[in-house]
Short mmCIF file of C-alpha atoms and ligand atoms in Angstrom, two decimals:
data_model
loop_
_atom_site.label_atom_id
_atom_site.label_comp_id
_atom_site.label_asym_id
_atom_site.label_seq_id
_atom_site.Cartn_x
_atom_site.Cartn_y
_atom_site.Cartn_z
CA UNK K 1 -60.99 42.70 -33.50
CA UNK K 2 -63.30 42.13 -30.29
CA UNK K 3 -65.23 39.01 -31.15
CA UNK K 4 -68.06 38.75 -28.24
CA UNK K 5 -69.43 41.78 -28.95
CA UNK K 6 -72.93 42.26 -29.40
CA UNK K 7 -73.54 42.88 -33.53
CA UNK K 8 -75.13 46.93 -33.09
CA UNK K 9 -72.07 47.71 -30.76
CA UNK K 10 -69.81 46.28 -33.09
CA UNK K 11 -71.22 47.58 -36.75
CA UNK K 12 -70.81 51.49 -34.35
CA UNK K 13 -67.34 50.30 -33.35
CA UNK K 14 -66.30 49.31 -37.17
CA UNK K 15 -67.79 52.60 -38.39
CA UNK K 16 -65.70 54.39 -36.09
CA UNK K 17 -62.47 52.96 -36.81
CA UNK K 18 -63.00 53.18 -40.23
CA UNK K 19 -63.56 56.47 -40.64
CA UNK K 20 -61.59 58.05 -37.63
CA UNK K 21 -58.60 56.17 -39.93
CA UNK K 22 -59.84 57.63 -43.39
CA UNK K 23 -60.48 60.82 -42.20
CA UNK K 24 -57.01 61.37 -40.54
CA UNK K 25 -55.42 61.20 -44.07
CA UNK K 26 -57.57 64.25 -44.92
CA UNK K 27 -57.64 66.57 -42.05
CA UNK K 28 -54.46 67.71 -41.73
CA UNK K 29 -53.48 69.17 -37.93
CA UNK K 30 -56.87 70.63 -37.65
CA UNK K 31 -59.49 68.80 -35.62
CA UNK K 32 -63.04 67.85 -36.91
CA UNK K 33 -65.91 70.08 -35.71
CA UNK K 34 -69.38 69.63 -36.84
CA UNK K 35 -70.26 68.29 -40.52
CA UNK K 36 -71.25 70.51 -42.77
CA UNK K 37 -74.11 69.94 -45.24
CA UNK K 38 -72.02 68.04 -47.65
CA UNK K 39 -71.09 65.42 -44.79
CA UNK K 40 -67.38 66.84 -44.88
CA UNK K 41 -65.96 67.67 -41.54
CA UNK K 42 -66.00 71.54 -40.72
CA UNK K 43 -62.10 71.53 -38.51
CA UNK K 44 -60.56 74.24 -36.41
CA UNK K 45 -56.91 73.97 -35.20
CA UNK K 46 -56.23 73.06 -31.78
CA UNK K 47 -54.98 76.55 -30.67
CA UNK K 48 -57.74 78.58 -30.68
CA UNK K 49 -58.90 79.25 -27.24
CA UNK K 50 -62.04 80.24 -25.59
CA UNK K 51 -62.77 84.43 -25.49
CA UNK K 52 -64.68 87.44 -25.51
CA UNK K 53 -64.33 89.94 -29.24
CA UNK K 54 -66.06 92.75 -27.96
CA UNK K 55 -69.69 91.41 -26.47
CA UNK K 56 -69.56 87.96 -28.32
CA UNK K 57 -68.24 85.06 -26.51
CA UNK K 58 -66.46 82.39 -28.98
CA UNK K 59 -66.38 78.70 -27.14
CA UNK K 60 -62.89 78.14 -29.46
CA UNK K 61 -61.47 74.97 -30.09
CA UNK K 62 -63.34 72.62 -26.84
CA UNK K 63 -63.57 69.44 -28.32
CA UNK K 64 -59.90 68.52 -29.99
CA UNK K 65 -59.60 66.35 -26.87
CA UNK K 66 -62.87 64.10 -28.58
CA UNK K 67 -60.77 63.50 -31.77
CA UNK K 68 -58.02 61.96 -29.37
CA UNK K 69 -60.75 59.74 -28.14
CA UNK K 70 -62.00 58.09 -30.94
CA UNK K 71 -58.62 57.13 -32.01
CA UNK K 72 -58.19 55.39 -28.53
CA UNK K 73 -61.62 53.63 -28.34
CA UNK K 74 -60.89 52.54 -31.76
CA UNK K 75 -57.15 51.18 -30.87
CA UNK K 76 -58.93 49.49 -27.74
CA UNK K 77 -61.72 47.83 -30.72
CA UNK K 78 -58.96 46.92 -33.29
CA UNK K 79 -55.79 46.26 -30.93
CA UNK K 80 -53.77 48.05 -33.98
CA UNK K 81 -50.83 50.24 -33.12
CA UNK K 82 -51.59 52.41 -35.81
CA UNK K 83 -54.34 54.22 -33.46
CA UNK K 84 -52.36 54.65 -30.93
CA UNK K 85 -49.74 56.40 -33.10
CA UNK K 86 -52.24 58.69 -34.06
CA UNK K 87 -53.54 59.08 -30.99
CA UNK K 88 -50.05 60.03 -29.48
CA UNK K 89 -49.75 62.68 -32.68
CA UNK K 90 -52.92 64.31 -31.74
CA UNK K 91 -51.92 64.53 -28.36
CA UNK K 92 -48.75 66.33 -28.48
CA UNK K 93 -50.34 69.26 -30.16
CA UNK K 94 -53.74 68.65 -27.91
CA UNK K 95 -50.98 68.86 -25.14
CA UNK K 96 -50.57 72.74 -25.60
CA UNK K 97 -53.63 73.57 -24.13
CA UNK K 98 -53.07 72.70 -20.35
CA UNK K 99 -52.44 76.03 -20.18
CA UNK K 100 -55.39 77.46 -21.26
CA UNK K 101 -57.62 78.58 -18.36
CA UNK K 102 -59.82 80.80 -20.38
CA UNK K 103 -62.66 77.65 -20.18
CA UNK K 104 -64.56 75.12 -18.41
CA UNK K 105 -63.82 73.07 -21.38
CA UNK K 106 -60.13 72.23 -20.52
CA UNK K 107 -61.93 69.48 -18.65
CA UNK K 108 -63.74 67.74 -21.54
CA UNK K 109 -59.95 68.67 -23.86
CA UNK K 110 -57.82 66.32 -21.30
CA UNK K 111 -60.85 63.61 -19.88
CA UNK K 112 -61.41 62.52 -23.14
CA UNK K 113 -57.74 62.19 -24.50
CA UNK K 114 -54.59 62.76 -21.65
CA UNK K 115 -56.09 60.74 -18.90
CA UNK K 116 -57.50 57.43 -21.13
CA UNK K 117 -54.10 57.87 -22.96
CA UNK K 118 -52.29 57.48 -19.85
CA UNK K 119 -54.95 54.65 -18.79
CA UNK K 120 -54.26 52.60 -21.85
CA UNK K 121 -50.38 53.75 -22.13
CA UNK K 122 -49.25 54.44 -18.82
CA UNK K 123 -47.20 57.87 -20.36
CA UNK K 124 -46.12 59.86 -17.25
CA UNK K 125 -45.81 62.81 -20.21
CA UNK K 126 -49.46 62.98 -20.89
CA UNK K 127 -50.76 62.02 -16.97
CA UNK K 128 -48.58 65.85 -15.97
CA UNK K 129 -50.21 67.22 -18.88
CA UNK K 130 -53.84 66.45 -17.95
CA UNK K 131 -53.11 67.08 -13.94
CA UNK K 132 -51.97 70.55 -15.28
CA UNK K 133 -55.21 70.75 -16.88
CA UNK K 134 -56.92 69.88 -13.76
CA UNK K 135 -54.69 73.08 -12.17
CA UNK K 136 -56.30 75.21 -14.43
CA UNK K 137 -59.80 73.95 -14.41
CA UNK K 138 -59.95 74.28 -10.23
CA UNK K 139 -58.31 77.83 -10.02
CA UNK K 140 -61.64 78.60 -12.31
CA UNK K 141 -63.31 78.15 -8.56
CA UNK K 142 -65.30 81.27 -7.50
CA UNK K 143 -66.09 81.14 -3.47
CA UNK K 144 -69.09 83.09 -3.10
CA UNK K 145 -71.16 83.25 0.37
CA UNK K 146 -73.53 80.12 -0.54
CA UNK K 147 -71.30 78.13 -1.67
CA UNK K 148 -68.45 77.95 -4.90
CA UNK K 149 -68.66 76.90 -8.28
CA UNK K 150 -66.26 76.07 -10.99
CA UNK K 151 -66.60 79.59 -13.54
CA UNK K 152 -67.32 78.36 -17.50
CA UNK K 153 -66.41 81.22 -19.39
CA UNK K 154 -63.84 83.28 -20.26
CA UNK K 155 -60.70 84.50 -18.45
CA UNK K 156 -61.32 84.96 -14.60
CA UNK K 157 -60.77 88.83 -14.20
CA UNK K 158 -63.30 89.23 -16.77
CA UNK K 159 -66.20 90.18 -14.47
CA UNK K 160 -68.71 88.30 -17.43
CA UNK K 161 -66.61 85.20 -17.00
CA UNK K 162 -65.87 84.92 -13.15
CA UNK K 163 -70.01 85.18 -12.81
CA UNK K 164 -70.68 82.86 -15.30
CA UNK K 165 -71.75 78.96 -15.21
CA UNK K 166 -73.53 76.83 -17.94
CA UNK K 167 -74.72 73.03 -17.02
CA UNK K 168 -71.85 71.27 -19.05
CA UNK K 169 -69.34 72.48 -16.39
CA UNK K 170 -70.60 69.28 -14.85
CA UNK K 171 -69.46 67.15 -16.95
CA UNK K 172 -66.14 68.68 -16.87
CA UNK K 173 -65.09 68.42 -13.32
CA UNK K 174 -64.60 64.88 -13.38
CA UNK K 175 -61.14 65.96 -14.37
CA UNK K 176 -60.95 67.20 -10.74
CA UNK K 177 -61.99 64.45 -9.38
CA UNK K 178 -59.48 61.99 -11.43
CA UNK K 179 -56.62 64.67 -10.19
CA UNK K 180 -57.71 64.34 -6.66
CA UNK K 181 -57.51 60.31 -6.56
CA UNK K 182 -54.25 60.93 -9.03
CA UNK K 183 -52.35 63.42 -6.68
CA UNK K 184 -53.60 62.79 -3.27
CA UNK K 185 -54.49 66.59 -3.31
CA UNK K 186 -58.25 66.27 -1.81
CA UNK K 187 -58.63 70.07 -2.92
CA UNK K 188 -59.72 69.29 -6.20
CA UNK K 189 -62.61 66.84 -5.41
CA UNK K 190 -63.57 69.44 -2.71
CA UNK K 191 -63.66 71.84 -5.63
CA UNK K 192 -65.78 70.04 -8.00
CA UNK K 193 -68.36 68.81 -5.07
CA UNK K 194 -68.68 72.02 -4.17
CA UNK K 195 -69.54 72.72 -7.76
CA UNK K 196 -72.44 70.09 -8.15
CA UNK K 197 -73.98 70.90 -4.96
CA UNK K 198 -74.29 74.69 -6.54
CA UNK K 199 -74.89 73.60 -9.28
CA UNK K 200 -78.06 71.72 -8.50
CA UNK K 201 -79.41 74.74 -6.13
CA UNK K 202 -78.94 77.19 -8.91
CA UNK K 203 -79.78 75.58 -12.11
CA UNK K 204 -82.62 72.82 -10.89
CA UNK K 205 -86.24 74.09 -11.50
CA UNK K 206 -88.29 72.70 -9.55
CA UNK K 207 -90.03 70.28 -12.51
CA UNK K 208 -86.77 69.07 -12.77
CA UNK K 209 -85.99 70.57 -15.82
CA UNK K 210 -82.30 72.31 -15.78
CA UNK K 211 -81.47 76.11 -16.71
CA UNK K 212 -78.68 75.65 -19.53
CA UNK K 213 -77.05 78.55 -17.97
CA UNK K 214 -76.45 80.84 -14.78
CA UNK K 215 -74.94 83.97 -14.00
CA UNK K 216 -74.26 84.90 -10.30
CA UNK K 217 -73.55 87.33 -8.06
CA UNK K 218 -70.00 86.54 -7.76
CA UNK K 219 -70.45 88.03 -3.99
CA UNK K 220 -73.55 86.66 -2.53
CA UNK K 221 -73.69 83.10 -4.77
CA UNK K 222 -77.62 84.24 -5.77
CA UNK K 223 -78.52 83.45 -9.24
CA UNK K 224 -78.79 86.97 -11.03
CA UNK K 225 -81.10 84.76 -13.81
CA UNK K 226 -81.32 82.04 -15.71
CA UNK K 227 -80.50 81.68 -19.52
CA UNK K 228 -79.72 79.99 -22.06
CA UNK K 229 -77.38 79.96 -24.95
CA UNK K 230 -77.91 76.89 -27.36
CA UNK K 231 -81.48 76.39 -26.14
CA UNK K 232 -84.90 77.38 -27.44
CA UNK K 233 -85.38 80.44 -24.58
CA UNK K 234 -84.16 81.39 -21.16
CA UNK K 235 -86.85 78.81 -19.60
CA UNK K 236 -87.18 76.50 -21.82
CA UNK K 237 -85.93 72.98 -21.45
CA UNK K 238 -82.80 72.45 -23.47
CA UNK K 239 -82.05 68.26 -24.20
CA UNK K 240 -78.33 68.17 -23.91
CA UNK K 241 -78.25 69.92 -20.61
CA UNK K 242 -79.25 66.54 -18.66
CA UNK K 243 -77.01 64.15 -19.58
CA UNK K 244 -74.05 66.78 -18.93
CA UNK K 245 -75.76 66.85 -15.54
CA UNK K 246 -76.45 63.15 -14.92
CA UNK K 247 -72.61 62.41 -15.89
CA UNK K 248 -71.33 65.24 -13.20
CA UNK K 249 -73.48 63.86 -10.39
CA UNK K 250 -72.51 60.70 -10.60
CA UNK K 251 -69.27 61.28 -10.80
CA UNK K 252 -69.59 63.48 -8.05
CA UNK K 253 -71.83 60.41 -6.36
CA UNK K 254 -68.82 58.05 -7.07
CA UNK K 255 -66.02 60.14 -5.30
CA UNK K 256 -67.51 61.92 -2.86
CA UNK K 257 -70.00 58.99 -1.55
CA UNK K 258 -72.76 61.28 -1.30
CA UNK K 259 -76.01 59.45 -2.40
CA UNK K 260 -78.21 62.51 -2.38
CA UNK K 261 -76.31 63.02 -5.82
CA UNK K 262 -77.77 59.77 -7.31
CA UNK K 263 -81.02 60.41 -6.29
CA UNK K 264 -80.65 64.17 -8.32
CA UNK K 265 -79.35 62.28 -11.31
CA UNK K 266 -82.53 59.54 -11.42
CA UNK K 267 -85.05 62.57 -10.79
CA UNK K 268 -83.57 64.53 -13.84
CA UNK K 269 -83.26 61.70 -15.53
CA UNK K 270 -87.33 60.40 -14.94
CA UNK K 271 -88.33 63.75 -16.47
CA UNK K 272 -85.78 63.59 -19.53
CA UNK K 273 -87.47 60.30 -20.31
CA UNK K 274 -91.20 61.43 -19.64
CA UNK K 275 -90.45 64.19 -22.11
CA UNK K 276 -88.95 61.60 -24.18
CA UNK K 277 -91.07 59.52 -25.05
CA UNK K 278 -90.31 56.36 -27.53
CA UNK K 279 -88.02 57.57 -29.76
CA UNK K 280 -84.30 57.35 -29.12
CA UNK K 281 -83.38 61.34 -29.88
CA UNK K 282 -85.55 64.07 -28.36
CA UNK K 283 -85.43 67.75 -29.78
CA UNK K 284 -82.91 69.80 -29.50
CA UNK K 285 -84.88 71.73 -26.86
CA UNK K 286 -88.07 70.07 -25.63
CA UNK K 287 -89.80 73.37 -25.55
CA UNK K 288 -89.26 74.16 -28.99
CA UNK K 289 -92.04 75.08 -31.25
CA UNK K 290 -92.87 75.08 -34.80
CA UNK K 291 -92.34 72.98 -37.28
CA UNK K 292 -88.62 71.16 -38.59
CA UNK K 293 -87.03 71.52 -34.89
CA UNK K 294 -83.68 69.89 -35.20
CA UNK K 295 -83.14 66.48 -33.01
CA UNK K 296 -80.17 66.23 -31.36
CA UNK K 297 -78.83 62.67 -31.01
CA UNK K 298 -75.65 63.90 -29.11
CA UNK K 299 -77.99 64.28 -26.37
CA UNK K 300 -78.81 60.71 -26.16
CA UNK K 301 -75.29 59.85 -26.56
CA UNK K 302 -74.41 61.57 -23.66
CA UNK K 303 -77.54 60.81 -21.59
CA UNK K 304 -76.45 57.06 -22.28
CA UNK K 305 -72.82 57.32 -20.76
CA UNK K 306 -73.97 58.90 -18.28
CA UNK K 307 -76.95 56.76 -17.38
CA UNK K 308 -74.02 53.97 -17.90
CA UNK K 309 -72.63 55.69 -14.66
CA UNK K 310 -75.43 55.97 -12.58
CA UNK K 311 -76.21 52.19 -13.26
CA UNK K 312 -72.47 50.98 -12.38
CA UNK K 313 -72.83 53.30 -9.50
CA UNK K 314 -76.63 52.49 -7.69
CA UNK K 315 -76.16 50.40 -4.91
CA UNK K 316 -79.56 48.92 -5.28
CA UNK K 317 -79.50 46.18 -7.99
CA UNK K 318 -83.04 46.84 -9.59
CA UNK K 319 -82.72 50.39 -10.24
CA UNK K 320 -79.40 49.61 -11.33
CA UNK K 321 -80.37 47.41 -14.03
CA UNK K 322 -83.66 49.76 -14.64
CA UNK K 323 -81.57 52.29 -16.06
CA UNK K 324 -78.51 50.12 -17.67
CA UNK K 325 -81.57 49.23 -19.96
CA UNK K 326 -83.05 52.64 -20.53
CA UNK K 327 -78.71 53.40 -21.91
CA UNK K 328 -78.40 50.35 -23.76
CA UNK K 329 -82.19 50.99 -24.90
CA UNK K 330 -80.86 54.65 -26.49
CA UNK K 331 -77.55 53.19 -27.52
CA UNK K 332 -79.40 50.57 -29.68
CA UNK K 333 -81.75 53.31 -30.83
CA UNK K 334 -78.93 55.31 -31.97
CA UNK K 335 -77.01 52.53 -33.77
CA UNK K 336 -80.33 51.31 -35.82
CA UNK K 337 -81.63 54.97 -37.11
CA UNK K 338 -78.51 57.26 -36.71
CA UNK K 339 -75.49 55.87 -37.56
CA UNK K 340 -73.96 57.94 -40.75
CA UNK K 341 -73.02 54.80 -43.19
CA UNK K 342 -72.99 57.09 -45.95
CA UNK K 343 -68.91 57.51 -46.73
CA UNK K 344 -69.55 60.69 -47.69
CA UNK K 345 -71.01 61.90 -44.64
CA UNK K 346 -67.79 61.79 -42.22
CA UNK K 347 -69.70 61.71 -39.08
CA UNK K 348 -70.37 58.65 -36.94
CA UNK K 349 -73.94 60.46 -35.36
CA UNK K 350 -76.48 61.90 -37.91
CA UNK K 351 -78.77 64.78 -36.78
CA UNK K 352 -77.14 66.07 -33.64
CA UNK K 353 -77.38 69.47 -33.05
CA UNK K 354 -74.94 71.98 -31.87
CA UNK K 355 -76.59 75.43 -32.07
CA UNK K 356 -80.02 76.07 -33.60
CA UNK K 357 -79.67 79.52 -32.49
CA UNK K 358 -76.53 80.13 -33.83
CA UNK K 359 -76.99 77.48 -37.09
CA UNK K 360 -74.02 76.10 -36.47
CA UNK K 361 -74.28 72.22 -36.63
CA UNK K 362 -77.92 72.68 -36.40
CA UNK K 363 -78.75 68.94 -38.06
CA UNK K 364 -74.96 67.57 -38.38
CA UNK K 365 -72.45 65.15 -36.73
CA UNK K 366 -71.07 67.03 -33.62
CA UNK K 367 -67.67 65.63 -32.30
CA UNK K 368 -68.76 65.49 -28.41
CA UNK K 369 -71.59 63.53 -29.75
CA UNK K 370 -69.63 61.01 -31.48
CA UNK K 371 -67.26 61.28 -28.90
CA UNK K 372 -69.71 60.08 -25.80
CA UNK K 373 -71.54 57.34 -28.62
CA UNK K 374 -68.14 56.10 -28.75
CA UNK K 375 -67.19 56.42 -25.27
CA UNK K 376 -70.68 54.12 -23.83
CA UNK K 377 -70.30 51.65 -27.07
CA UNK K 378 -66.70 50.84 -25.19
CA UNK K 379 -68.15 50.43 -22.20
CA UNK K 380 -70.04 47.83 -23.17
CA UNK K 381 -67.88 46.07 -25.63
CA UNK K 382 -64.64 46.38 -22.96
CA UNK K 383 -65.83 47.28 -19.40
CA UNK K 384 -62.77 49.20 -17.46
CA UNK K 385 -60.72 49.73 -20.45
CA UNK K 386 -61.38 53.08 -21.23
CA UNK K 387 -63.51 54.70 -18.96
CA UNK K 388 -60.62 55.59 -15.43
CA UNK K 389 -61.30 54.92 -11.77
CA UNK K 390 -62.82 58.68 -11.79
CA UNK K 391 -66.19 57.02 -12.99
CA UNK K 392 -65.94 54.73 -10.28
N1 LIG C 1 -70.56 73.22 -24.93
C1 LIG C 1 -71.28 72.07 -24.62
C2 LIG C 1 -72.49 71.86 -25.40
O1 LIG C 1 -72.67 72.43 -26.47
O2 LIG C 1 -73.29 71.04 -25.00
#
């Protein structure tokens, strides 16, 4: 075990390990979901991709990549093989879906589980696997007259997907920026700048709230409207959305040098804390009304790694350290009031939310939550062991 850790990081790290390792005796080949109200683990197997039945869009199975994650971050907190045994398990069936281009999410599938694998292992097998990933993710790239963006949903001759584009796309594409440094092919960091400077023109309001989603005209690049799917109502400020877009700009910061992309980041990031205010989990949609809203402490999960970014990234020492404390400030928010200790709850986050609209995971552990509490709490226990040189 680590020993200098700090005792909150550690207790999270413990949890993990523990119950990523109890929970694998259980599962089966499926991969862990959302919780359900018993604490269980709702699973899906890996193989079910994103599509359209009929009008209804079904994300599919986006987050098997997460499970692979945990496993690692809790091999890097334990230093026992038997993690990384597991981890190599999950990965040859997680391995399938490099050939899935029906989704964005073949980004977060291979950044969370092919490329640290390959960090930590140095397996060539899993490093083709995730740069075939990165294949599919940039032929997703619509080139419209303003500019191109990376399409979210659905297979690209499906007029509904090639014109679509939600706000975690940006935390996808630094899979495409890890391929670029990876292959020496500058196309895909070209693709996924391109993508954040749309990105920001299309889905930035101008009080610095985000739209959760976009469709375009695939011809022009003009934003046909703004919408949401997960969120509260088409305008309406939706919590997760920032920290997908604080990760993806700077990322996009990091490898393309651009500092404008910084400056985005700290502006979205100023309101997401004004609306904030002192308590460690906002709503699941800061616009929400009525009473019961669900929190959603995924969203300060991810609004910590990413923050964890923008601090290793900001040139300027102050600011740097400003907002290292506002991450570790959530982080050690999240670790005193949410952790799940219960063993019957098999979550590591309590009350994230994946879809109020939709009730699913409405007040539950949610795997990319876990994943990205898991992800920061290793940055700070083992700095440059997990997270690659595409964060840099
Ligand atoms: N699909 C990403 C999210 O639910 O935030």
């Amino acid at each position: 075990m680590s020993d200098v850790i700090a005792p909150h990081v550690k207790k999270a790290l413990d949890l993990i390990a523990e119950k990523t390792l109890q929970d694998e005796t259980v599962i089966g080949a499926a991969f862990p979901y959302v919780t359900l109200p018993d604490g269980s683990w709702d699973t899906m197997s890996v193989g079910i991709s994103a599509g359209y039945t009929g009008e209804d869009w079904s994300h599919g199975n986006w987050f098997c990549g997460f499970w692979v994650g945990l496993l690692l971050t809790s091999y890097l907190h334990t230093k026992d093989e038997k993690y990384l045994k597991l981890a190599h398990d999950r990965m040859v069936l997680v391995e399938e879906r490099a050939n899935d281009g029906n989704t964005h999410d073949i980004g977060f599938i291979f950044l969370s589980s092919a490329m640290p694998f390959y960090r930590i292992t140095g397996e060539q097998r899993f490093r083709s696997a995730a740069l075939k990933a990165a294949d599919k993710l940039r032929s997703r790239l619509v080139v419209t007259d303003k500019g191109a963006y990376v399409s979210s949903w659905g297979p690209m001759e499906d007029p509904r997907g090639r014109a679509s584009s939600a706000i975690d796309t940006m935390a996808n594409i630094p899979l495409l920026y890890w391929a670029a440094r990876e292959s020496g092919d500058a196309s895909f960091r070209l693709a996924a700048e391109a993508h954040a400077q749309m990105t920001m023109l299309s889905f930035r309001r101008p009080d610095d709230t985000l739209y959760h989603a976009v469709e375009y005209d695939t011809k022009t690049g003009d934003r046909l409207r703004g919408y949401t799917f997960q969120g509260a109502h088409d305008e309406s400020y939706w919590s997760r959305g920032t920290g997908w877009a604080v990760m993806g700009l700077a990322t996009s910061a990091a490898n393309s040098g651009n500092m404008d992309f910084l400056s985005q980041a700290i502006a979205l990031s100023e309101k997401w804390f004004a609306c904030l205010g002192d308590k460690p989990v906002p709503p699941y949609d800061f616009d929400a009304e009525g009473s019961g809203v669900p929190e959603d402490s995924a969203a300060s999960a991810i609004m910590a790694a990413g923050l964890l970014d923008l601090a290793d990234l900001h040139p300027d020492a102050s600011v740097a350290s400003h907002w290292r404390k506002k991450a570790h400030w959530l982080i050690e928010g999240l670790c005193r009031d949410y952790l799940a200790t219960d063993p019957k709850h098999r979550g590591i986050l309590l009350h994230g939310c994946y879809s109020e609209p939709h009730k699913i995971g409405p007040d539950a552990a949610v795997m990319f939550g876990d994943y990205f509490f898991a992800e920061a709490l290793c940055r700070i226990a083992f700095p440059d062991s997990f997270v690659p040189d595409y964060r840099k």
